[in-house]
CSV table of C-alpha atoms in Angstrom, one decimal:
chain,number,residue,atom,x,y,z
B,296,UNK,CA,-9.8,41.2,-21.5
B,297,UNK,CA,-10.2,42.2,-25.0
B,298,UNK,CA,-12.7,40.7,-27.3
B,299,UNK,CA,-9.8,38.5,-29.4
B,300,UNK,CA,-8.5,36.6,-26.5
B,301,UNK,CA,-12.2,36.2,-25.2
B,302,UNK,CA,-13.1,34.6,-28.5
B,303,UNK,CA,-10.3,32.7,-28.9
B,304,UNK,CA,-10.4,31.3,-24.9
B,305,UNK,CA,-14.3,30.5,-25.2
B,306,UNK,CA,-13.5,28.7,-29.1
B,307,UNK,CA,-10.4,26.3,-27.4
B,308,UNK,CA,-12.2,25.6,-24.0
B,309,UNK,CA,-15.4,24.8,-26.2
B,310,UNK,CA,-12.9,21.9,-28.3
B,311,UNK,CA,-11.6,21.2,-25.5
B,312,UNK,CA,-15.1,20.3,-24.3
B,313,UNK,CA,-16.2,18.8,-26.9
B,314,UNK,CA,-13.1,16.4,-26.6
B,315,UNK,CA,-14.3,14.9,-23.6
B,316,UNK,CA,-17.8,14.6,-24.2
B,317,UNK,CA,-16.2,12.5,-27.6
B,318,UNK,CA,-14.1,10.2,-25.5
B,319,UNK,CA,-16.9,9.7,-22.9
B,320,UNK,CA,-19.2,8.4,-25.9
B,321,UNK,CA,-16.1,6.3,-27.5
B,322,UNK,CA,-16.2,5.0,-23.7
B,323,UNK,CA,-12.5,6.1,-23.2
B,324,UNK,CA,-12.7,7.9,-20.3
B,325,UNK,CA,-14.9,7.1,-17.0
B,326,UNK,CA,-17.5,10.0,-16.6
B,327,UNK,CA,-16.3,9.9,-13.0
B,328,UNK,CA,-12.8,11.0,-14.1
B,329,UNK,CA,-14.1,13.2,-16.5
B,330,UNK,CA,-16.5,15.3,-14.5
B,331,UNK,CA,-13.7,17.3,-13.2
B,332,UNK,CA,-12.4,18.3,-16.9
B,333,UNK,CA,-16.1,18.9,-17.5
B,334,UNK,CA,-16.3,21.4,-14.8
B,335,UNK,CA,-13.1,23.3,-15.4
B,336,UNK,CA,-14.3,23.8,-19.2
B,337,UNK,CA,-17.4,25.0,-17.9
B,338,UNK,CA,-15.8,27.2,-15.3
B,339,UNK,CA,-13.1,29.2,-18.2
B,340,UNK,CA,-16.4,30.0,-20.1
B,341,UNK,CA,-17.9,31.5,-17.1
B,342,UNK,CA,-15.0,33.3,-16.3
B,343,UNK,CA,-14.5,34.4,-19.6
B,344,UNK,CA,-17.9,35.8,-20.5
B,345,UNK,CA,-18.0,37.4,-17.1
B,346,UNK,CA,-14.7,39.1,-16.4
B,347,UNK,CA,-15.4,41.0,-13.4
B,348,UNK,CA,-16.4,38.1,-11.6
B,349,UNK,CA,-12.4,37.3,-11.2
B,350,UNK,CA,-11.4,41.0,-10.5
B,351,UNK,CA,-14.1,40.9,-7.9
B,352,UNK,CA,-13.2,37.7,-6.5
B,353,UNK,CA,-9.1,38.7,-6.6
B,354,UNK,CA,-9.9,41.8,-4.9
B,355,UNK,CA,-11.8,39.4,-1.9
B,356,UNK,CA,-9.4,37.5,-1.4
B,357,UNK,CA,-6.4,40.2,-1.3
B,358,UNK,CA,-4.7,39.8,-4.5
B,359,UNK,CA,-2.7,42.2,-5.5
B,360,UNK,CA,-3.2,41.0,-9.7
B,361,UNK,CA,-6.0,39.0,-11.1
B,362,UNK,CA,-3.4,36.8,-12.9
B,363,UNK,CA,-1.1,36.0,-9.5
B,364,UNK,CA,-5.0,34.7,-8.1
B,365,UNK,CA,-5.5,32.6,-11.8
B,366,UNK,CA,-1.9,30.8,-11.3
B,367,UNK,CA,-2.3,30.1,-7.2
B,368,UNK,CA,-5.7,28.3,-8.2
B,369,UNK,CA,-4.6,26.8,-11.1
B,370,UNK,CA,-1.7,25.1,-9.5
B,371,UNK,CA,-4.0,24.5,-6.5
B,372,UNK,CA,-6.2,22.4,-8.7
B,373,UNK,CA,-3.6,20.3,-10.4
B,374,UNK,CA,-1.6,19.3,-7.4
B,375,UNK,CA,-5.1,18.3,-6.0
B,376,UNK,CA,-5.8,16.5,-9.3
B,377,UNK,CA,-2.2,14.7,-9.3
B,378,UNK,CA,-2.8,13.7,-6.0
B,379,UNK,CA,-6.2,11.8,-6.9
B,380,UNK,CA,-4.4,10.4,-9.9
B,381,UNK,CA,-1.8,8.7,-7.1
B,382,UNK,CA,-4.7,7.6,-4.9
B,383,UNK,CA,-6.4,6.3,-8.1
B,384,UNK,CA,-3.2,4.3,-9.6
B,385,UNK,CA,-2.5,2.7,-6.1
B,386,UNK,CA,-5.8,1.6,-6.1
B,387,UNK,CA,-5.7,0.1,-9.3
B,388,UNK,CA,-2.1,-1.6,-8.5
B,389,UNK,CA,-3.6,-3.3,-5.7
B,390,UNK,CA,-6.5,-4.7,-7.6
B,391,UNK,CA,-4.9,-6.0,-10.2
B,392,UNK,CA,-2.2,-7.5,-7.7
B,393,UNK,CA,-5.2,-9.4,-6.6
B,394,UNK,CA,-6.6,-10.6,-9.5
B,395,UNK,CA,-2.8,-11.3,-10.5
B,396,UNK,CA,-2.7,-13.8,-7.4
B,397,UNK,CA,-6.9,-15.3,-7.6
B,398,UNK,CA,-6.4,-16.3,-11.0
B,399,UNK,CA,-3.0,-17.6,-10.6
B,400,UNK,CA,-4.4,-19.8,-8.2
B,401,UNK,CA,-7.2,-20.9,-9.3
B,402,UNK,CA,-4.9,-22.1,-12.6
B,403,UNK,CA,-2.5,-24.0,-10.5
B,404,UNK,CA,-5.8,-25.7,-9.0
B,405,UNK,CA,-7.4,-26.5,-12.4
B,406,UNK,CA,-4.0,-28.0,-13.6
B,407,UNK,CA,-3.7,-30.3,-11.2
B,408,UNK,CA,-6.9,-31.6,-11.6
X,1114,UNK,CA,5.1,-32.2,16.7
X,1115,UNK,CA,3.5,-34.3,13.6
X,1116,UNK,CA,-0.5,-33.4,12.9
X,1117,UNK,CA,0.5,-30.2,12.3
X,1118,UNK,CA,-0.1,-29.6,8.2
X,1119,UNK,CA,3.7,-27.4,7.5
X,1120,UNK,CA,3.1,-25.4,3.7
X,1121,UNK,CA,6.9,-24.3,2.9
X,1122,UNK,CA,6.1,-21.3,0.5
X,1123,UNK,CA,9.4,-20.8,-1.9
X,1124,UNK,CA,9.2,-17.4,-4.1
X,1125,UNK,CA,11.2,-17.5,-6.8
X,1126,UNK,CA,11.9,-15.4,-9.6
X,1127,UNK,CA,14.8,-16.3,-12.0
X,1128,UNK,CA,16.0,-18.9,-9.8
X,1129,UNK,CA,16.8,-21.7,-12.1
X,1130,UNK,CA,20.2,-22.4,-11.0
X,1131,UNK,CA,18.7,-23.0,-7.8
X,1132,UNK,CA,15.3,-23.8,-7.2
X,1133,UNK,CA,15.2,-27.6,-8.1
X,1134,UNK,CA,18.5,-27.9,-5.6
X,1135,UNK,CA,15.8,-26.5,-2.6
X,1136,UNK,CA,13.3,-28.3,-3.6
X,1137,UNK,CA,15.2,-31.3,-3.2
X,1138,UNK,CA,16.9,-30.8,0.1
X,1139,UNK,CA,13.5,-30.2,1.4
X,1140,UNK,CA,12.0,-33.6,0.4
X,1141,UNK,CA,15.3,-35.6,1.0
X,1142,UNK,CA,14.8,-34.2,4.9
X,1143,UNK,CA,10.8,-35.1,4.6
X,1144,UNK,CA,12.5,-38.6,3.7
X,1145,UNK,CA,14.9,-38.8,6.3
X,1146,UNK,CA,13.2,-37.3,9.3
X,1147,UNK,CA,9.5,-38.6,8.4
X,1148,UNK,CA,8.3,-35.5,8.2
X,1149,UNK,CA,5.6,-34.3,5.7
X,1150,UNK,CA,6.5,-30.4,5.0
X,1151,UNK,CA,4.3,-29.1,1.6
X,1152,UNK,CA,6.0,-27.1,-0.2
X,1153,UNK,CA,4.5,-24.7,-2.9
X,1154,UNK,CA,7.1,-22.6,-5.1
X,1155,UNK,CA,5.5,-19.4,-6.2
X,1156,UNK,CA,7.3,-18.6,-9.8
X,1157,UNK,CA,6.8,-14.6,-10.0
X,1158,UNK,CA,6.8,-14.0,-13.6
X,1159,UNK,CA,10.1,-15.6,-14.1
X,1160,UNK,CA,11.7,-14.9,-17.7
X,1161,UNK,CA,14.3,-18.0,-17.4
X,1162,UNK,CA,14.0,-21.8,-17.5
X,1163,UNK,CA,12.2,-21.6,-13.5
X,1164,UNK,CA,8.9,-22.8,-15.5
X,1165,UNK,CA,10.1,-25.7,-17.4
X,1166,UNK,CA,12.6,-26.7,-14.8
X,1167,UNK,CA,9.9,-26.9,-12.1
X,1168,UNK,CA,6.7,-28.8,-14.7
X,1169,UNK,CA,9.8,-30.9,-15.5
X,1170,UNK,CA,10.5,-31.9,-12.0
X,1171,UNK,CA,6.6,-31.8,-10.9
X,1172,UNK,CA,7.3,-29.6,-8.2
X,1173,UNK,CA,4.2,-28.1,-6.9
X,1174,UNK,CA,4.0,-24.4,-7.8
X,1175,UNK,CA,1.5,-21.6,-8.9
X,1176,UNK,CA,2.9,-19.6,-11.8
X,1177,UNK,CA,1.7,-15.8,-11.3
X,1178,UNK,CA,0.4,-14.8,-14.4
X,1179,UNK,CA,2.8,-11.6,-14.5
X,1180,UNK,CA,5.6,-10.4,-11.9
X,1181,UNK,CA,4.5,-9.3,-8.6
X,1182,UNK,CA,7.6,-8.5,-6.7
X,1183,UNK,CA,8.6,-10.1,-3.3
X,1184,UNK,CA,5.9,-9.1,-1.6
X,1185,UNK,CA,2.6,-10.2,-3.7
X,1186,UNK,CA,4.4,-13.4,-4.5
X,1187,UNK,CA,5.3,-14.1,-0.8
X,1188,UNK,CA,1.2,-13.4,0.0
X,1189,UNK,CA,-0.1,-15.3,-3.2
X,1190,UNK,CA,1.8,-18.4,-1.0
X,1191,UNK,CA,0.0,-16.9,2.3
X,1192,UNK,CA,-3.5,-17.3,0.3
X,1193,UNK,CA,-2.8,-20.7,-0.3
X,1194,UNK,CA,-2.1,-21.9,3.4
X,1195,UNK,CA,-5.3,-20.1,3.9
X,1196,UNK,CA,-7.5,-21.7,1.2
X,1197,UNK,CA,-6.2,-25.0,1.8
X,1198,UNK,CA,-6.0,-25.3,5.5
X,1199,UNK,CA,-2.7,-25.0,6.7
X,1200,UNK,CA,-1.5,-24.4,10.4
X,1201,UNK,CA,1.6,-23.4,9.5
X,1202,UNK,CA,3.4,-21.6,6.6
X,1203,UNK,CA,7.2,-21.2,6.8
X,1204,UNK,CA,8.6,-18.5,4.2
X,1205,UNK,CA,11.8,-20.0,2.8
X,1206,UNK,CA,14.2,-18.4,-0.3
X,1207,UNK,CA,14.7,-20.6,-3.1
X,1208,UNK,CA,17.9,-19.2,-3.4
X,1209,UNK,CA,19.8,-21.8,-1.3
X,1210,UNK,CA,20.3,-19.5,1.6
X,1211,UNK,CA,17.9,-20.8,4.0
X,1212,UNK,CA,18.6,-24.3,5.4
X,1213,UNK,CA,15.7,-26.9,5.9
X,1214,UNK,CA,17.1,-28.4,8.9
X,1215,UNK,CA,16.0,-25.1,11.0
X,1216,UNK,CA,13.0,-25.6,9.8
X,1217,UNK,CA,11.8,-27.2,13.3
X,1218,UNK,CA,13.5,-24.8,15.5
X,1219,UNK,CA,11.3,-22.0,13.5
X,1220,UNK,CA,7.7,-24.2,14.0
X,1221,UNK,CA,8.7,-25.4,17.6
X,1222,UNK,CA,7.5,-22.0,19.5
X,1223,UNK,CA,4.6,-22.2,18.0
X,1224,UNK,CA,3.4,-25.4,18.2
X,1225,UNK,CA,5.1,-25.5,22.2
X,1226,UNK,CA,4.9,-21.8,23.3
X,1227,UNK,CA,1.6,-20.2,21.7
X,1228,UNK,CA,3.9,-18.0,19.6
X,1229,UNK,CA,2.1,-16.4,16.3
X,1230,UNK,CA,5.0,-15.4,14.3
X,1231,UNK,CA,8.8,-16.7,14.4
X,1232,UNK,CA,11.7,-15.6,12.7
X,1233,UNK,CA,14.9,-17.4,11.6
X,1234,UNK,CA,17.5,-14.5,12.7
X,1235,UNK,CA,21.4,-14.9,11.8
X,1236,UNK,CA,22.8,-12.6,14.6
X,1237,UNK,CA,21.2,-14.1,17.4
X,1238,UNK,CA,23.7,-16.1,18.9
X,1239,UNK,CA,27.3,-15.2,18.3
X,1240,UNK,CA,29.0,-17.5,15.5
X,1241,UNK,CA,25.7,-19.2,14.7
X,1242,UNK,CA,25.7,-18.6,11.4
X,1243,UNK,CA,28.1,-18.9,8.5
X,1244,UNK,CA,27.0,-16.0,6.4
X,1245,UNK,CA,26.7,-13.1,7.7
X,1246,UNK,CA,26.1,-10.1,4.9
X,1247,UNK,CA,28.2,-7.3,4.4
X,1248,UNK,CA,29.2,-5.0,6.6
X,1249,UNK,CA,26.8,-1.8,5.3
X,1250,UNK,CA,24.2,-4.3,4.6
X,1251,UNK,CA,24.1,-5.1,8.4
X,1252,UNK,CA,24.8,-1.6,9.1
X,1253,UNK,CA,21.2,-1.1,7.4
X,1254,UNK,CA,19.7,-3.8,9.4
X,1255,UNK,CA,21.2,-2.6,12.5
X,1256,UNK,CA,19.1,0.7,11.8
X,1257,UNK,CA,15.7,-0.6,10.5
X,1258,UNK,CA,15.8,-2.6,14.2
X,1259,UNK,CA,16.5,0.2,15.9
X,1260,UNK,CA,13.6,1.6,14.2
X,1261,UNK,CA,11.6,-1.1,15.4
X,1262,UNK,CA,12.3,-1.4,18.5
X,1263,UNK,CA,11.5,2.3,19.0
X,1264,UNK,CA,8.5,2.3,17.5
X,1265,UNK,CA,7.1,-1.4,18.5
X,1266,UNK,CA,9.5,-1.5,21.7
X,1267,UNK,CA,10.3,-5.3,20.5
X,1268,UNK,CA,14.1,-6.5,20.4
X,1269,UNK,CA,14.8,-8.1,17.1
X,1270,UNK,CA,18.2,-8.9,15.5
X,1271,UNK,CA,17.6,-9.8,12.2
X,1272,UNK,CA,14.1,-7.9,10.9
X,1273,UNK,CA,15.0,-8.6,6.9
X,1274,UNK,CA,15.6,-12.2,7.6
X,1275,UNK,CA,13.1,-13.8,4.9
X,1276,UNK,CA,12.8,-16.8,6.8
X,1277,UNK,CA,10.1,-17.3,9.1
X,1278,UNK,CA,7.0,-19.6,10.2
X,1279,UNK,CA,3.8,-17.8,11.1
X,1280,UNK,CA,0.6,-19.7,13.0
X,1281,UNK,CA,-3.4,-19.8,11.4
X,1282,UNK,CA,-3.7,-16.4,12.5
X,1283,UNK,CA,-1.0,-14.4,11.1
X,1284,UNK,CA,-1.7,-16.7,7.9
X,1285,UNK,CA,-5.2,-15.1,7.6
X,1286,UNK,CA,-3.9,-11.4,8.3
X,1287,UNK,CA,-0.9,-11.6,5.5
X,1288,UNK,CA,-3.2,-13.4,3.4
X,1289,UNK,CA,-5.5,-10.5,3.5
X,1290,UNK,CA,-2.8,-7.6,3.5
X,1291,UNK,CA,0.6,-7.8,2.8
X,1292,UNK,CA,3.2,-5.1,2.0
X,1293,UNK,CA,4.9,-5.2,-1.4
X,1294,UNK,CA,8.5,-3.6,-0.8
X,1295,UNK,CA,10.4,-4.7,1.2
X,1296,UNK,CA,7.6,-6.4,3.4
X,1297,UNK,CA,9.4,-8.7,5.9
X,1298,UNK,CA,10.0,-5.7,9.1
X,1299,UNK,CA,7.3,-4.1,7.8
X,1300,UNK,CA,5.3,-6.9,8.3
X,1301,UNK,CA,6.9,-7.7,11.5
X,1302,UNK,CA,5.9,-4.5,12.7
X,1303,UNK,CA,1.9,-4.9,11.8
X,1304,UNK,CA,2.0,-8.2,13.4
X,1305,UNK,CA,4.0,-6.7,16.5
X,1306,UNK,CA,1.5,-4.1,16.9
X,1307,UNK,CA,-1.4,-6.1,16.4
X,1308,UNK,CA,-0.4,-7.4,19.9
X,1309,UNK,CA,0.7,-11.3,18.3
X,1310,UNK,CA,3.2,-13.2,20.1
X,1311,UNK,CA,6.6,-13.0,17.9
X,1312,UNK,CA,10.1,-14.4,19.1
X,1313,UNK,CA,13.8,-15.0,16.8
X,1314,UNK,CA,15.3,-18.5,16.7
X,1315,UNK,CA,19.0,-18.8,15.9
X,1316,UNK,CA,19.3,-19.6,12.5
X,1317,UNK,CA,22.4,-20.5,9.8
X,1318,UNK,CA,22.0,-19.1,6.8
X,1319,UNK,CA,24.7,-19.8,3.2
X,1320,UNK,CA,26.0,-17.1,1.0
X,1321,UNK,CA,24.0,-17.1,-2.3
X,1322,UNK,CA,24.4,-19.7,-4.9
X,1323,UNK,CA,23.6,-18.3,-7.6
X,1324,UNK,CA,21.2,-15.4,-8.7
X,1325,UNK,CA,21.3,-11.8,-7.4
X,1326,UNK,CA,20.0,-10.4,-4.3
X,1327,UNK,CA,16.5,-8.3,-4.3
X,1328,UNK,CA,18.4,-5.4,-2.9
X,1329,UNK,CA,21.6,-5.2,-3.7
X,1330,UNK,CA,22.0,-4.4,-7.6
X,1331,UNK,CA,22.8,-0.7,-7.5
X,1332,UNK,CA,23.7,2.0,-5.1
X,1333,UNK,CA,20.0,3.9,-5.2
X,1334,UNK,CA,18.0,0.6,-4.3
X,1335,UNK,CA,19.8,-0.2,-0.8
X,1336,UNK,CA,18.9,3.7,0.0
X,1337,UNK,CA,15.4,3.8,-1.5
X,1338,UNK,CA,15.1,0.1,0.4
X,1339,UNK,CA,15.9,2.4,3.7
X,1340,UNK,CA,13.6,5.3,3.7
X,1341,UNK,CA,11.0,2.6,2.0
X,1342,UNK,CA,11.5,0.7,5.5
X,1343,UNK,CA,11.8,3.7,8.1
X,1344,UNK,CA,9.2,5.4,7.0
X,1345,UNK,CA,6.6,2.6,6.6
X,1346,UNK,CA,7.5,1.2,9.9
X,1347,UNK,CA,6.7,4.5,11.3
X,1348,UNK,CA,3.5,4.9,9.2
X,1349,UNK,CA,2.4,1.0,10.2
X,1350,UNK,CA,3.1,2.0,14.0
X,1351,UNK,CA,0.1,4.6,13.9
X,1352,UNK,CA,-2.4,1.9,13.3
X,1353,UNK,CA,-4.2,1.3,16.5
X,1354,UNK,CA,-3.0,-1.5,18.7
X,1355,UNK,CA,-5.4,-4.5,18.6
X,1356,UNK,CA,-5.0,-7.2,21.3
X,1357,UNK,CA,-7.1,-10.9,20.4
């Protein structure tokens, strides 16, 4: 990795970073949900400042380019991501389907008092 | 038949051209056959006169506070019999398709027979009933019981019929859970495999009045209404079987 890209990887991982810390402290974003972004930040800086740890890694697991490894996790990690996102949102939908019906009732029994 | 306290739960959403017209043939037969059937019309987020027609009229109702769909409207009506006691809630379409004359055929195996859940089925007996869908529409129901049968190994003729009665104890479980697409045979099938007494009575049911059909207003819905079905009636049959 040449010193350019390094610089410029560690710079936009560290915005991105300092993003969501921002919109945890604006309170737009649960810290549960944002751990995860957290981490992945954390984990490109890692990566970056200690190349061979991938190469090392790649070669472990029987890849035959560091990059192919990079793109299988990556994609890994989002479908996992999207998938919690579903579980999340159905969650949600259901909860507010409840409060949806408690509230309606509860209004048709203060009107009719 | 009498003690029994009968909650008639009516969802309807954009029903004005119909909903009074229900209401009304269920209290003229309350007049006429001295009985006492509640009713309580559960307006889904409707965006037509359904509101001001039914304050007008005083019909009892809970407005939901935004649109549900079929299935959380139909349960928000389940709550109700629940909070308030009922020991019987009969789901009935404020659409005029449902006739409140069958009314005691759908409460009488469960007040006589110990039966937890009955439903009001059009293709029971031959030439019972008037209206009888399309032809690919009961091609569709045709499938979703063969479904069912396979997976609950009951015999049921008309699983999308939205008419049924259902006993204190199925009140409590669709009160507490209650699909929200297309939740009438998926619900059957919960309740099936649960181990619950369920049986069909021959009902009549009209064409439309007026109003659209839930699942008939474009060529993906019927399909996506399908797989929906299939594949949550397999999914529901996994659960483990519970006997009371």
């Amino acid at each position: 990795m040449s010193i350019r890209l390094r610089v410029f990887l560690i710079v936009s991982t560290l915005i991105f970073i300092i993003g969501i810390i921002n919109s945890i402290k604006k309170n737009d974003v649960n810290i549960k949900y944002s751990l995860i972004w957290l981490f992945s930040g954390i984990l490109i800086i890692v990566v970056t400042l200690i190349p061979n740890l991938l190469e090392i890694l790649s070669d472990f697991l029987g890849f035959e380019l560091v990059s192919n490894m990079i793109f299988l996790l990556a994609i890994l990690l989002l479908l996992v991501l999207s998938y919690s996102f579903t579980v999340i949102l159905s969650r949600h939908a259901k909860r507010i389907r409840l409060l949806t019906q408690e509230i309606s009732i509860l209004k048709e029994r203060v009107d009719k008092k | 038949m009498g003690k029994e306290r009968v909650l008639i739960i009516i969802p309807a959403y954009n029903e004005e051209a119909n909903i009074l017209n229900t209401y009304k043939s269920i209290m003229d037969y309350n007049k006429e056959y001295k009985t006492n059937y509640k009713v309580m019309v559960i307006n889904d987020g409707s965006n037509d006169n359904t509101e001001n027609f039914l304050q007008e009229f005083n019909v009892p109702h809970i407005k939901l506070v935004q649109n549900l769909g079929i299935g959380g409207a139909v349960q928000t009506g389940y709550k109700y019999a629940l909070e308030n006691n009922f020991d019987i809630a009969i789901q009935f379409d404020g659409d005029g398709q449902h006739n409140v004359e069958y009314i005691k055929d759908l409460i009488a195996p469960i007040i006589n027979n110990n039966v937890d859940l009955t439903i009001g089925s059009r293709f029971l007996k031959e030439g019972s009933s008037k209206f009888k869908s399309t032809k690919i529409r009961r091609m569709g129901i045709k499938v979703i019981a063969f479904f069912i049968k396979i997976f609950t190994g009951r015999k049921i003729t008309d699983p999308t019929s939205g008419f049924r009665a259902a006993n204190k104890s199925v009140i409590k479980i669709f009160a507490e859970d209650y699909p929200n697409d297309s939740p009438e045979p998926i619900s059957f099938v919960k309740i099936a495999r649960m181990g619950y007494k369920t049986r069909e009575v021959a009902v009549s049911m009209n064409e439309r009045v007026g109003g659209s059909s839930s699942i008939t207003s474009n060529i993906w819905k019927p399909m996506y209404y399908m797989v929906n079905v299939c594949i949550a009636i397999m999914v529901t049959s996994f659960i483990k079987k519970k006997r009371r």
